Amino acid sequence: MTVVVSGVGVVLPRARTAPELMAPVAEAPPVEPKDLVGRKGLRYKDRATQLAYCAADAALRHAGLLDDDGGLRVPGGSVAVVASSNYGNLDTICRAMDTIAEQTAAAGSAMDLPNASSNVIASSVAIRFGLRGPNLMLCNGATSGLDAVHWAATLIRGGRASRALVLGVEPDNEAVRAFTGGARTVDGAAALVVESERSAAERGANAPAVLGSYVRGAGLGRTLDRLAKATGDRPALWHLPEQRAAAVPDTLLAGVDRHDLAEVFGLGSGALGVLQCAAAVGWFAQGGAGPVYATAGTDADDASAGIALHGRAAA
């Protein structure tokens, strides 16, 4: 079954569209969620969830799944949610642990309790938009974002949903910076709507990209070899794994244009893979042709993952 990308939402300080991921604006203030989706429903939600709301709203509208009033145009049970974030609620957890250590568990905030759950982003987005299909949250390190895209496609190919909203989000705050040794994250979110080609055609939706092969294993070189064999073509553009630009040998995909989102936007972590796929859609929108590889993995001996994306002309 062919799975296509029919919607993209990007909410970063220096990029609000998929093409801007390839050519960001020079400077921009932090994202203010209330300016994008209004104040309603934001109170007591952590920043990661608020950012996810913004990206989800943008992607669902881009895909034509929301009407002018924000109502869902398809059955809620047909839409899955797969979210990825490694640091999403870290500030809530740290705050809760500090309270318990300094006082007692009874002193904790009841308003913080829902945010302490690792799946708060995926569940909150599903509730806000009425998405009643399968609901998954991934927090598994460097490959988390690409894994989320893969699992969304798997849900569709397995008949569990006709379409899926894929989210990648990472907030920037003191707790995250302390955990990452001072590194700043993207402090933003990206979202994709992926669905079966048939579903998109039935809705008359444009699908600017197709999800190709996905591979996962130990070692970036081996992952790239497997991806090339599965795809049958060299990529025209390669999105590099995070914090690997200087360490990636020139012999890997020699001559292929390389793009490093982390160098431009900051630590992507769990959001990186979704951002890479969104950037591929932006590249296609600017006339880019040929396969695009999105890859993730922190070390040659650790898990690496890759997805190939292919562009399609608008209908």
PDB file of C-alpha atoms in Angstrom:
ATOM      1  CA  MET A   1       0.000   0.000   0.000  1.00  0.00           C
ATOM      2  CA  THR A   2       1.313   3.437  -0.929  1.00  0.00           C
ATOM      3  CA  VAL A   3       1.379   5.926   1.962  1.00  0.00           C
ATOM      4  CA  VAL A   4       1.524   9.611   1.110  1.00  0.00           C
ATOM      5  CA  VAL A   5       2.082  12.858   2.978  1.00  0.00           C
ATOM      6  CA  SER A   6      -0.981  15.068   2.538  1.00  0.00           C
ATOM      7  CA  GLY A   7      -0.359  17.734   5.176  1.00  0.00           C
ATOM      8  CA  VAL A   8       2.545  19.456   6.924  1.00  0.00           C
ATOM      9  CA  GLY A   9       2.645  21.787   9.912  1.00  0.00           C
ATOM     10  CA  VAL A  10       5.822  23.559  11.042  1.00  0.00           C
ATOM     11  CA  VAL A  11       6.036  25.693  14.184  1.00  0.00           C
ATOM     12  CA  LEU A  12       9.587  26.878  14.844  1.00  0.00           C
ATOM     13  CA  PRO A  13      10.930  30.336  15.700  1.00  0.00           C
ATOM     14  CA  ARG A  14      12.628  30.612  12.296  1.00  0.00           C
ATOM     15  CA  ALA A  15      10.284  28.496  10.174  1.00  0.00           C
ATOM     16  CA  ARG A  16       6.508  28.339   9.859  1.00  0.00           C
ATOM     17  CA  THR A  17       6.320  26.446   6.576  1.00  0.00           C
ATOM     18  CA  ALA A  18       7.989  23.360   5.138  1.00  0.00           C
ATOM     19  CA  PRO A  19      10.067  25.322   2.569  1.00  0.00           C
ATOM     20  CA  GLU A  20      11.405  27.541   5.363  1.00  0.00           C
ATOM     21  CA  LEU A  21      13.038  24.474   6.902  1.00  0.00           C
ATOM     22  CA  MET A  22      15.355  24.555   3.895  1.00  0.00           C
ATOM     23  CA  ALA A  23      15.731  28.358   3.881  1.00  0.00           C
ATOM     24  CA  PRO A  24      14.850  29.740   7.335  1.00  0.00           C
ATOM     25  CA  VAL A  25      14.242  33.387   8.140  1.00  0.00           C
ATOM     26  CA  ALA A  26      17.204  35.188   9.703  1.00  0.00           C
ATOM     27  CA  GLU A  27      15.724  35.903  13.132  1.00  0.00           C
ATOM     28  CA  ALA A  28      12.419  35.351  14.872  1.00  0.00           C
ATOM     29  CA  PRO A  29      11.008  35.426  18.410  1.00  0.00           C
ATOM     30  CA  PRO A  30       9.969  32.253  20.266  1.00  0.00           C
ATOM     31  CA  VAL A  31       6.692  30.674  19.205  1.00  0.00           C
ATOM     32  CA  GLU A  32       3.698  31.992  21.147  1.00  0.00           C
ATOM     33  CA  PRO A  33       0.992  29.277  20.992  1.00  0.00           C
ATOM     34  CA  LYS A  34      -1.906  31.561  21.946  1.00  0.00           C
ATOM     35  CA  ASP A  35      -1.186  33.668  18.870  1.00  0.00           C
ATOM     36  CA  LEU A  36      -1.577  30.612  16.631  1.00  0.00           C
ATOM     37  CA  VAL A  37      -4.434  28.617  18.179  1.00  0.00           C
ATOM     38  CA  GLY A  38      -5.972  31.011  20.703  1.00  0.00           C
ATOM     39  CA  ARG A  39      -5.939  30.808  24.480  1.00  0.00           C
ATOM     40  CA  LYS A  40      -8.706  28.234  24.867  1.00  0.00           C
ATOM     41  CA  GLY A  41      -7.432  24.915  26.188  1.00  0.00           C
ATOM     42  CA  LEU A  42      -3.853  26.052  26.814  1.00  0.00           C
ATOM     43  CA  ARG A  43      -4.099  26.634  30.546  1.00  0.00           C
ATOM     44  CA  TYR A  44      -2.239  24.014  32.598  1.00  0.00           C
ATOM     45  CA  LYS A  45      -0.745  22.457  29.450  1.00  0.00           C
ATOM     46  CA  ASP A  46       3.033  22.172  29.277  1.00  0.00           C
ATOM     47  CA  ARG A  47       4.901  23.940  26.493  1.00  0.00           C
ATOM     48  CA  ALA A  48       5.498  20.775  24.489  1.00  0.00           C
ATOM     49  CA  THR A  49       1.776  20.053  24.366  1.00  0.00           C
ATOM     50  CA  GLN A  50       0.974  23.648  23.419  1.00  0.00           C
ATOM     51  CA  LEU A  51       3.520  23.541  20.596  1.00  0.00           C
ATOM     52  CA  ALA A  52       2.077  20.219  19.430  1.00  0.00           C
ATOM     53  CA  TYR A  53      -1.398  21.785  19.297  1.00  0.00           C
ATOM     54  CA  CYS A  54      -0.057  24.468  16.942  1.00  0.00           C
ATOM     55  CA  ALA A  55       1.705  22.046  14.594  1.00  0.00           C
ATOM     56  CA  ALA A  56      -1.247  19.642  14.607  1.00  0.00           C
ATOM     57  CA  ASP A  57      -3.683  22.413  13.733  1.00  0.00           C
ATOM     58  CA  ALA A  58      -1.483  23.574  10.852  1.00  0.00           C
ATOM     59  CA  ALA A  59      -0.985  20.062   9.445  1.00  0.00           C
ATOM     60  CA  LEU A  60      -4.642  19.054   9.708  1.00  0.00           C
ATOM     61  CA  ARG A  61      -5.705  22.276   7.969  1.00  0.00           C
ATOM     62  CA  HIS A  62      -3.064  21.827   5.266  1.00  0.00           C
ATOM     63  CA  ALA A  63      -4.390  18.320   4.637  1.00  0.00           C
ATOM     64  CA  GLY A  64      -7.972  19.625   4.406  1.00  0.00           C
ATOM     65  CA  LEU A  65      -9.107  17.624   7.438  1.00  0.00           C
ATOM     66  CA  LEU A  66     -10.432  20.597   9.427  1.00  0.00           C
ATOM     67  CA  ASP A  67     -13.255  22.918   8.414  1.00  0.00           C
ATOM     68  CA  ASP A  68     -13.232  26.670   8.954  1.00  0.00           C
ATOM     69  CA  ASP A  69     -14.515  26.243  12.510  1.00  0.00           C
ATOM     70  CA  GLY A  70     -11.873  23.648  13.386  1.00  0.00           C
ATOM     71  CA  GLY A  71     -14.229  20.682  13.098  1.00  0.00           C
ATOM     72  CA  LEU A  72     -12.958  17.372  11.768  1.00  0.00           C
ATOM     73  CA  ARG A  73     -14.159  16.553   8.243  1.00  0.00           C
ATOM     74  CA  VAL A  74     -13.560  12.784   8.526  1.00  0.00           C
ATOM     75  CA  PRO A  75     -14.609  10.244  11.179  1.00  0.00           C
ATOM     76  CA  GLY A  76     -12.472  10.662  14.287  1.00  0.00           C
ATOM     77  CA  GLY A  77     -11.877   6.931  14.497  1.00  0.00           C
ATOM     78  CA  SER A  78     -10.146   6.973  11.121  1.00  0.00           C
ATOM     79  CA  VAL A  79      -7.296   9.197  12.357  1.00  0.00           C
ATOM     80  CA  ALA A  80      -4.419   7.866  14.454  1.00  0.00           C
ATOM     81  CA  VAL A  81      -1.967  10.000  16.434  1.00  0.00           C
ATOM     82  CA  VAL A  82       1.709   9.092  16.733  1.00  0.00           C
ATOM     83  CA  ALA A  83       3.853  11.577  18.651  1.00  0.00           C
ATOM     84  CA  SER A  84       7.580  11.694  19.359  1.00  0.00           C
ATOM     85  CA  SER A  85       9.382  13.676  22.062  1.00  0.00           C
ATOM     86  CA  ASN A  86      12.290  12.779  24.312  1.00  0.00           C
ATOM     87  CA  TYR A  87      12.162  15.849  26.572  1.00  0.00           C
ATOM     88  CA  GLY A  88       8.518  16.873  26.270  1.00  0.00           C
ATOM     89  CA  ASN A  89       7.497  16.728  29.920  1.00  0.00           C
ATOM     90  CA  LEU A  90      10.952  16.702  31.512  1.00  0.00           C
ATOM     91  CA  ASP A  91      10.305  20.027  33.244  1.00  0.00           C
ATOM     92  CA  THR A  92       7.114  18.660  34.813  1.00  0.00           C
ATOM     93  CA  ILE A  93       8.888  15.535  36.059  1.00  0.00           C
ATOM     94  CA  CYS A  94      11.777  17.531  37.519  1.00  0.00           C
ATOM     95  CA  ARG A  95       9.398  19.924  39.225  1.00  0.00           C
ATOM     96  CA  ALA A  96       7.393  17.050  40.708  1.00  0.00           C
ATOM     97  CA  MET A  97      10.512  15.262  41.937  1.00  0.00           C
ATOM     98  CA  ASP A  98      11.843  18.455  43.546  1.00  0.00           C
ATOM     99  CA  THR A  99       8.526  18.923  45.337  1.00  0.00           C
ATOM    100  CA  ILE A 100       8.521  15.355  46.636  1.00  0.00           C
ATOM    101  CA  ALA A 101      12.154  15.602  47.764  1.00  0.00           C
ATOM    102  CA  GLU A 102      11.709  18.948  49.506  1.00  0.00           C
ATOM    103  CA  GLN A 103       8.209  18.353  50.895  1.00  0.00           C
ATOM    104  CA  THR A 104       5.954  15.337  50.276  1.00  0.00           C
ATOM    105  CA  ALA A 105       4.060  13.773  47.398  1.00  0.00           C
ATOM    106  CA  ALA A 106       0.903  15.361  48.792  1.00  0.00           C
ATOM    107  CA  ALA A 107       2.338  18.793  48.084  1.00  0.00           C
ATOM    108  CA  GLY A 108       2.354  18.190  44.339  1.00  0.00           C
ATOM    109  CA  SER A 109       0.049  20.121  42.019  1.00  0.00           C
ATOM    110  CA  ALA A 110      -3.072  18.336  40.827  1.00  0.00           C
ATOM    111  CA  MET A 111      -2.857  20.393  37.633  1.00  0.00           C
ATOM    112  CA  ASP A 112       0.592  18.949  36.921  1.00  0.00           C
ATOM    113  CA  LEU A 113      -0.487  15.324  37.319  1.00  0.00           C
ATOM    114  CA  PRO A 114      -1.737  14.738  33.736  1.00  0.00           C
ATOM    115  CA  ASN A 115       1.438  16.335  32.360  1.00  0.00           C
ATOM    116  CA  ALA A 116       3.583  13.837  34.255  1.00  0.00           C
ATOM    117  CA  SER A 117       2.451  11.029  31.950  1.00  0.00           C
ATOM    118  CA  SER A 118       4.850  10.325  29.079  1.00  0.00           C
ATOM    119  CA  ASN A 119       1.982  10.096  26.579  1.00  0.00           C
ATOM    120  CA  VAL A 120       0.490  13.482  27.470  1.00  0.00           C
ATOM    121  CA  ILE A 121       1.300  15.025  24.064  1.00  0.00           C
ATOM    122  CA  ALA A 122      -0.316  12.295  21.979  1.00  0.00           C
ATOM    123  CA  SER A 123      -3.372  11.964  24.206  1.00  0.00           C
ATOM    124  CA  SER A 124      -3.944  15.703  24.610  1.00  0.00           C
ATOM    125  CA  VAL A 125      -3.750  16.318  20.853  1.00  0.00           C
ATOM    126  CA  ALA A 126      -6.191  13.464  20.214  1.00  0.00           C
ATOM    127  CA  ILE A 127      -8.672  14.881  22.716  1.00  0.00           C
ATOM    128  CA  ARG A 128      -8.391  18.442  21.400  1.00  0.00           C
ATOM    129  CA  PHE A 129      -9.044  17.483  17.773  1.00  0.00           C
ATOM    130  CA  GLY A 130     -11.325  14.474  18.316  1.00  0.00           C
ATOM    131  CA  LEU A 131      -8.900  11.950  16.834  1.00  0.00           C
ATOM    132  CA  ARG A 132     -10.098   8.574  18.142  1.00  0.00           C
ATOM    133  CA  GLY A 133      -7.872   6.192  16.209  1.00  0.00           C
ATOM    134  CA  PRO A 134      -4.806   4.414  17.659  1.00  0.00           C
ATOM    135  CA  ASN A 135      -2.723   6.659  19.901  1.00  0.00           C
ATOM    136  CA  LEU A 136       1.027   6.154  20.366  1.00  0.00           C
ATOM    137  CA  MET A 137       3.820   8.104  22.064  1.00  0.00           C
ATOM    138  CA  LEU A 138       7.471   7.379  21.287  1.00  0.00           C
ATOM    139  CA  CYS A 139      10.345   8.543  23.508  1.00  0.00           C
ATOM    140  CA  ASN A 140      13.156   6.277  22.340  1.00  0.00           C
ATOM    141  CA  GLY A 141      16.081   8.547  21.631  1.00  0.00           C
ATOM    142  CA  ALA A 142      17.693   9.683  18.411  1.00  0.00           C
ATOM    143  CA  THR A 143      15.566   7.604  16.027  1.00  0.00           C
ATOM    144  CA  SER A 144      12.274   8.412  17.746  1.00  0.00           C
ATOM    145  CA  GLY A 145      10.953  10.848  15.123  1.00  0.00           C
ATOM    146  CA  LEU A 146      11.629   8.564  12.155  1.00  0.00           C
ATOM    147  CA  ASP A 147      10.278   5.611  14.106  1.00  0.00           C
ATOM    148  CA  ALA A 148       7.071   7.595  14.674  1.00  0.00           C
ATOM    149  CA  VAL A 149       6.683   8.178  10.931  1.00  0.00           C
ATOM    150  CA  HIS A 150       7.274   4.478  10.322  1.00  0.00           C
ATOM    151  CA  TRP A 151       4.724   3.356  12.919  1.00  0.00           C
ATOM    152  CA  ALA A 152       2.144   5.748  11.513  1.00  0.00           C
ATOM    153  CA  ALA A 153       2.641   4.197   8.069  1.00  0.00           C
ATOM    154  CA  THR A 154       2.451   0.726   9.614  1.00  0.00           C
ATOM    155  CA  LEU A 155      -0.902   1.535  11.241  1.00  0.00           C
ATOM    156  CA  ILE A 156      -2.230   2.631   7.859  1.00  0.00           C
ATOM    157  CA  ARG A 157      -0.865  -0.347   5.953  1.00  0.00           C
ATOM    158  CA  GLY A 158      -2.237  -2.651   8.638  1.00  0.00           C
ATOM    159  CA  GLY A 159      -5.730  -1.239   8.272  1.00  0.00           C
ATOM    160  CA  ARG A 160      -5.833   0.240  11.775  1.00  0.00           C
ATOM    161  CA  ALA A 161      -6.424   3.761  10.456  1.00  0.00           C
ATOM    162  CA  SER A 162      -6.971   5.501   7.123  1.00  0.00           C
ATOM    163  CA  ARG A 163      -4.707   8.386   8.088  1.00  0.00           C
ATOM    164  CA  ALA A 164      -2.411   9.436  10.910  1.00  0.00           C
ATOM    165  CA  LEU A 165      -1.177  12.647  12.441  1.00  0.00           C
ATOM    166  CA  VAL A 166       2.547  12.370  13.215  1.00  0.00           C
ATOM    167  CA  LEU A 167       4.033  14.863  15.667  1.00  0.00           C
ATOM    168  CA  GLY A 168       7.593  15.673  16.650  1.00  0.00           C
ATOM    169  CA  VAL A 169       8.099  18.258  19.391  1.00  0.00           C
ATOM    170  CA  GLU A 170      10.831  19.363  21.775  1.00  0.00           C
ATOM    171  CA  PRO A 171      10.622  22.326  24.184  1.00  0.00           C
ATOM    172  CA  ASP A 172      13.494  24.475  25.373  1.00  0.00           C
ATOM    173  CA  ASN A 173      13.618  25.147  29.108  1.00  0.00           C
ATOM    174  CA  GLU A 174      15.999  24.981  32.070  1.00  0.00           C
ATOM    175  CA  ALA A 175      15.295  21.308  32.771  1.00  0.00           C
ATOM    176  CA  VAL A 176      16.082  20.287  29.189  1.00  0.00           C
ATOM    177  CA  ARG A 177      19.235  22.393  29.043  1.00  0.00           C
ATOM    178  CA  ALA A 178      20.463  20.911  32.326  1.00  0.00           C
ATOM    179  CA  PHE A 179      19.855  17.408  30.981  1.00  0.00           C
ATOM    180  CA  THR A 180      21.530  18.061  27.616  1.00  0.00           C
ATOM    181  CA  GLY A 181      24.563  19.849  29.025  1.00  0.00           C
ATOM    182  CA  GLY A 182      23.424  23.286  27.968  1.00  0.00           C
ATOM    183  CA  ALA A 183      22.306  22.486  24.427  1.00  0.00           C
ATOM    184  CA  ARG A 184      19.263  24.366  23.226  1.00  0.00           C
ATOM    185  CA  THR A 185      16.488  22.448  21.490  1.00  0.00           C
ATOM    186  CA  VAL A 186      14.397  23.535  18.529  1.00  0.00           C
ATOM    187  CA  ASP A 187      11.689  24.755  20.961  1.00  0.00           C
ATOM    188  CA  GLY A 188       9.087  23.925  18.372  1.00  0.00           C
ATOM    189  CA  ALA A 189       7.165  21.211  16.613  1.00  0.00           C
ATOM    190  CA  ALA A 190       6.505  19.644  13.243  1.00  0.00           C
ATOM    191  CA  ALA A 191       3.548  17.567  12.157  1.00  0.00           C
ATOM    192  CA  LEU A 192       2.709  15.396   9.170  1.00  0.00           C
ATOM    193  CA  VAL A 193      -0.578  13.975   8.004  1.00  0.00           C
ATOM    194  CA  VAL A 194       0.116  10.654   6.326  1.00  0.00           C
ATOM    195  CA  GLU A 195      -2.566   8.518   4.743  1.00  0.00           C
ATOM    196  CA  SER A 196      -3.166   5.844   2.189  1.00  0.00           C
ATOM    197  CA  GLU A 197      -3.000   7.010  -1.401  1.00  0.00           C
ATOM    198  CA  ARG A 198      -6.582   5.843  -1.826  1.00  0.00           C
ATOM    199  CA  SER A 199      -7.772   7.879   1.136  1.00  0.00           C
ATOM    200  CA  ALA A 200      -6.130  11.027  -0.209  1.00  0.00           C
ATOM    201  CA  ALA A 201      -7.570  10.453  -3.686  1.00  0.00           C
ATOM    202  CA  GLU A 202     -11.084   9.922  -2.325  1.00  0.00           C
ATOM    203  CA  ARG A 203     -10.858  13.274  -0.561  1.00  0.00           C
ATOM    204  CA  GLY A 204      -9.356  14.990  -3.580  1.00  0.00           C
ATOM    205  CA  ALA A 205      -6.349  15.920  -1.459  1.00  0.00           C
ATOM    206  CA  ASN A 206      -2.980  16.782  -2.951  1.00  0.00           C
ATOM    207  CA  ALA A 207      -0.163  14.585  -1.696  1.00  0.00           C
ATOM    208  CA  PRO A 208       3.221  16.233  -2.331  1.00  0.00           C
ATOM    209  CA  ALA A 209       5.307  13.295  -1.096  1.00  0.00           C
ATOM    210  CA  VAL A 210       5.315   9.518  -0.825  1.00  0.00           C
ATOM    211  CA  LEU A 211       6.851   7.612   2.080  1.00  0.00           C
ATOM    212  CA  GLY A 212       9.302   5.095   0.706  1.00  0.00           C
ATOM    213  CA  SER A 213      11.411   2.440   2.384  1.00  0.00           C
ATOM    214  CA  TYR A 214      12.260   2.544   6.084  1.00  0.00           C
ATOM    215  CA  VAL A 215      15.198   0.705   7.627  1.00  0.00           C
ATOM    216  CA  ARG A 216      16.520   0.484  11.153  1.00  0.00           C
ATOM    217  CA  GLY A 217      19.655  -1.161  12.523  1.00  0.00           C
ATOM    218  CA  ALA A 218      23.087  -0.679  14.032  1.00  0.00           C
ATOM    219  CA  GLY A 219      25.457   1.662  12.248  1.00  0.00           C
ATOM    220  CA  LEU A 220      24.747   4.576   9.948  1.00  0.00           C
ATOM    221  CA  GLY A 221      26.763   3.135   7.045  1.00  0.00           C
ATOM    222  CA  ARG A 222      24.871  -0.143   7.104  1.00  0.00           C
ATOM    223  CA  THR A 223      21.575   1.692   7.410  1.00  0.00           C
ATOM    224  CA  LEU A 224      22.397   3.789   4.344  1.00  0.00           C
ATOM    225  CA  ASP A 225      23.436   0.685   2.385  1.00  0.00           C
ATOM    226  CA  ARG A 226      20.174  -1.061   3.216  1.00  0.00           C
ATOM    227  CA  LEU A 227      18.163   2.035   2.373  1.00  0.00           C
ATOM    228  CA  ALA A 228      19.912   2.400  -0.993  1.00  0.00           C
ATOM    229  CA  LYS A 229      19.221  -1.246  -1.840  1.00  0.00           C
ATOM    230  CA  ALA A 230      15.579  -0.936  -0.828  1.00  0.00           C
ATOM    231  CA  THR A 231      15.121   2.312  -2.733  1.00  0.00           C
ATOM    232  CA  GLY A 232      17.122   1.383  -5.818  1.00  0.00           C
ATOM    233  CA  ASP A 233      18.272   4.972  -6.313  1.00  0.00           C
ATOM    234  CA  ARG A 234      20.843   7.335  -4.892  1.00  0.00           C
ATOM    235  CA  PRO A 235      19.246  10.237  -3.032  1.00  0.00           C
ATOM    236  CA  ALA A 236      19.304  13.758  -4.388  1.00  0.00           C
ATOM    237  CA  LEU A 237      19.350  15.161  -0.839  1.00  0.00           C
ATOM    238  CA  TRP A 238      20.468  13.689   2.483  1.00  0.00           C
ATOM    239  CA  HIS A 239      19.275  14.969   5.850  1.00  0.00           C
ATOM    240  CA  LEU A 240      22.103  14.186   8.257  1.00  0.00           C
ATOM    241  CA  PRO A 241      21.759  12.576  11.669  1.00  0.00           C
ATOM    242  CA  GLU A 242      21.953  14.953  14.599  1.00  0.00           C
ATOM    243  CA  GLN A 243      25.376  16.056  15.884  1.00  0.00           C
ATOM    244  CA  ARG A 244      27.041  13.990  13.191  1.00  0.00           C
ATOM    245  CA  ALA A 245      27.808  16.514  10.441  1.00  0.00           C
ATOM    246  CA  ALA A 246      31.533  16.723  11.193  1.00  0.00           C
ATOM    247  CA  ALA A 247      31.777  13.002  11.931  1.00  0.00           C
ATOM    248  CA  VAL A 248      30.049  11.665   8.815  1.00  0.00           C
ATOM    249  CA  PRO A 249      32.731  10.406   6.401  1.00  0.00           C
ATOM    250  CA  ASP A 250      32.823  11.987   2.978  1.00  0.00           C
ATOM    251  CA  THR A 251      32.763   8.491   1.521  1.00  0.00           C
ATOM    252  CA  LEU A 252      29.170   7.980   2.678  1.00  0.00           C
ATOM    253  CA  LEU A 253      26.876   9.002  -0.181  1.00  0.00           C
ATOM    254  CA  ALA A 254      29.745  10.916  -1.770  1.00  0.00           C
ATOM    255  CA  GLY A 255      28.560  13.747  -3.972  1.00  0.00           C
ATOM    256  CA  VAL A 256      25.049  13.878  -2.493  1.00  0.00           C
ATOM    257  CA  ASP A 257      23.910  17.250  -1.158  1.00  0.00           C
ATOM    258  CA  ARG A 258      23.782  17.209   2.644  1.00  0.00           C
ATOM    259  CA  HIS A 259      21.521  19.199   4.952  1.00  0.00           C
ATOM    260  CA  ASP A 260      21.887  19.495   8.724  1.00  0.00           C
ATOM    261  CA  LEU A 261      18.712  20.790  10.400  1.00  0.00           C
ATOM    262  CA  ALA A 262      20.290  20.671  13.869  1.00  0.00           C
ATOM    263  CA  GLU A 263      23.023  23.072  12.806  1.00  0.00           C
ATOM    264  CA  VAL A 264      20.380  25.625  11.830  1.00  0.00           C
ATOM    265  CA  PHE A 265      17.581  25.121  14.347  1.00  0.00           C
ATOM    266  CA  GLY A 266      19.200  23.464  17.377  1.00  0.00           C
ATOM    267  CA  LEU A 267      18.826  20.067  18.993  1.00  0.00           C
ATOM    268  CA  GLY A 268      15.901  18.248  17.390  1.00  0.00           C
ATOM    269  CA  SER A 269      16.085  14.964  19.338  1.00  0.00           C
ATOM    270  CA  GLY A 270      12.647  13.325  19.195  1.00  0.00           C
ATOM    271  CA  ALA A 271      11.374  15.940  16.757  1.00  0.00           C
ATOM    272  CA  LEU A 272      14.257  15.566  14.289  1.00  0.00           C
ATOM    273  CA  GLY A 273      12.895  12.782  12.086  1.00  0.00           C
ATOM    274  CA  VAL A 274       9.531  14.503  11.654  1.00  0.00           C
ATOM    275  CA  LEU A 275      11.295  17.792  10.893  1.00  0.00           C
ATOM    276  CA  GLN A 276      13.444  16.035   8.272  1.00  0.00           C
ATOM    277  CA  CYS A 277      10.381  14.595   6.539  1.00  0.00           C
ATOM    278  CA  ALA A 278       8.680  17.998   6.615  1.00  0.00           C
ATOM    279  CA  ALA A 279      11.842  19.571   5.167  1.00  0.00           C
ATOM    280  CA  ALA A 280      11.797  17.002   2.360  1.00  0.00           C
ATOM    281  CA  VAL A 281       8.256  18.085   1.495  1.00  0.00           C
ATOM    282  CA  GLY A 282       9.473  21.695   1.503  1.00  0.00           C
ATOM    283  CA  TRP A 283      12.328  20.768  -0.814  1.00  0.00           C
ATOM    284  CA  PHE A 284       9.921  19.092  -3.243  1.00  0.00           C
ATOM    285  CA  ALA A 285       7.700  22.187  -3.121  1.00  0.00           C
ATOM    286  CA  GLN A 286      10.684  24.263  -4.269  1.00  0.00           C
ATOM    287  CA  GLY A 287      11.230  22.041  -7.295  1.00  0.00           C
ATOM    288  CA  GLY A 288      13.550  19.433  -5.796  1.00  0.00           C
ATOM    289  CA  ALA A 289      13.480  16.094  -7.605  1.00  0.00           C
ATOM    290  CA  GLY A 290      14.713  12.636  -6.694  1.00  0.00           C
ATOM    291  CA  PRO A 291      14.658  10.654  -3.467  1.00  0.00           C
ATOM    292  CA  VAL A 292      15.395  12.340  -0.155  1.00  0.00           C
ATOM    293  CA  TYR A 293      16.936  10.376   2.709  1.00  0.00           C
ATOM    294  CA  ALA A 294      16.019  11.305   6.280  1.00  0.00           C
ATOM    295  CA  THR A 295      18.368   9.654   8.773  1.00  0.00           C
ATOM    296  CA  ALA A 296      18.913   9.553  12.521  1.00  0.00           C
ATOM    297  CA  GLY A 297      21.352   7.872  14.887  1.00  0.00           C
ATOM    298  CA  THR A 298      23.868   9.097  17.422  1.00  0.00           C
ATOM    299  CA  ASP A 299      26.793   6.715  17.000  1.00  0.00           C
ATOM    300  CA  ALA A 300      28.057   4.217  14.455  1.00  0.00           C
ATOM    301  CA  ASP A 301      27.496   1.360  16.897  1.00  0.00           C
ATOM    302  CA  ASP A 302      24.072   2.504  18.137  1.00  0.00           C
ATOM    303  CA  ALA A 303      20.675   2.287  16.492  1.00  0.00           C
ATOM    304  CA  SER A 304      20.285   4.222  13.266  1.00  0.00           C
ATOM    305  CA  ALA A 305      17.205   4.673  11.117  1.00  0.00           C
ATOM    306  CA  GLY A 306      16.417   6.027   7.699  1.00  0.00           C
ATOM    307  CA  ILE A 307      13.399   6.775   5.525  1.00  0.00           C
ATOM    308  CA  ALA A 308      13.341   7.587   1.825  1.00  0.00           C
ATOM    309  CA  LEU A 309      10.803  10.120   0.571  1.00  0.00           C
ATOM    310  CA  HIS A 310       9.783  10.734  -3.020  1.00  0.00           C
ATOM    311  CA  GLY A 311       8.161  13.853  -4.445  1.00  0.00           C
ATOM    312  CA  ARG A 312       4.917  13.983  -6.390  1.00  0.00           C
ATOM    313  CA  ALA A 313       3.581  16.726  -8.596  1.00  0.00           C
ATOM    314  CA  ALA A 314       0.451  18.474  -7.311  1.00  0.00           C
ATOM    315  CA  ALA A 315      -2.791  17.338  -8.897  1.00  0.00           C
TER     316      ALA A 315
END
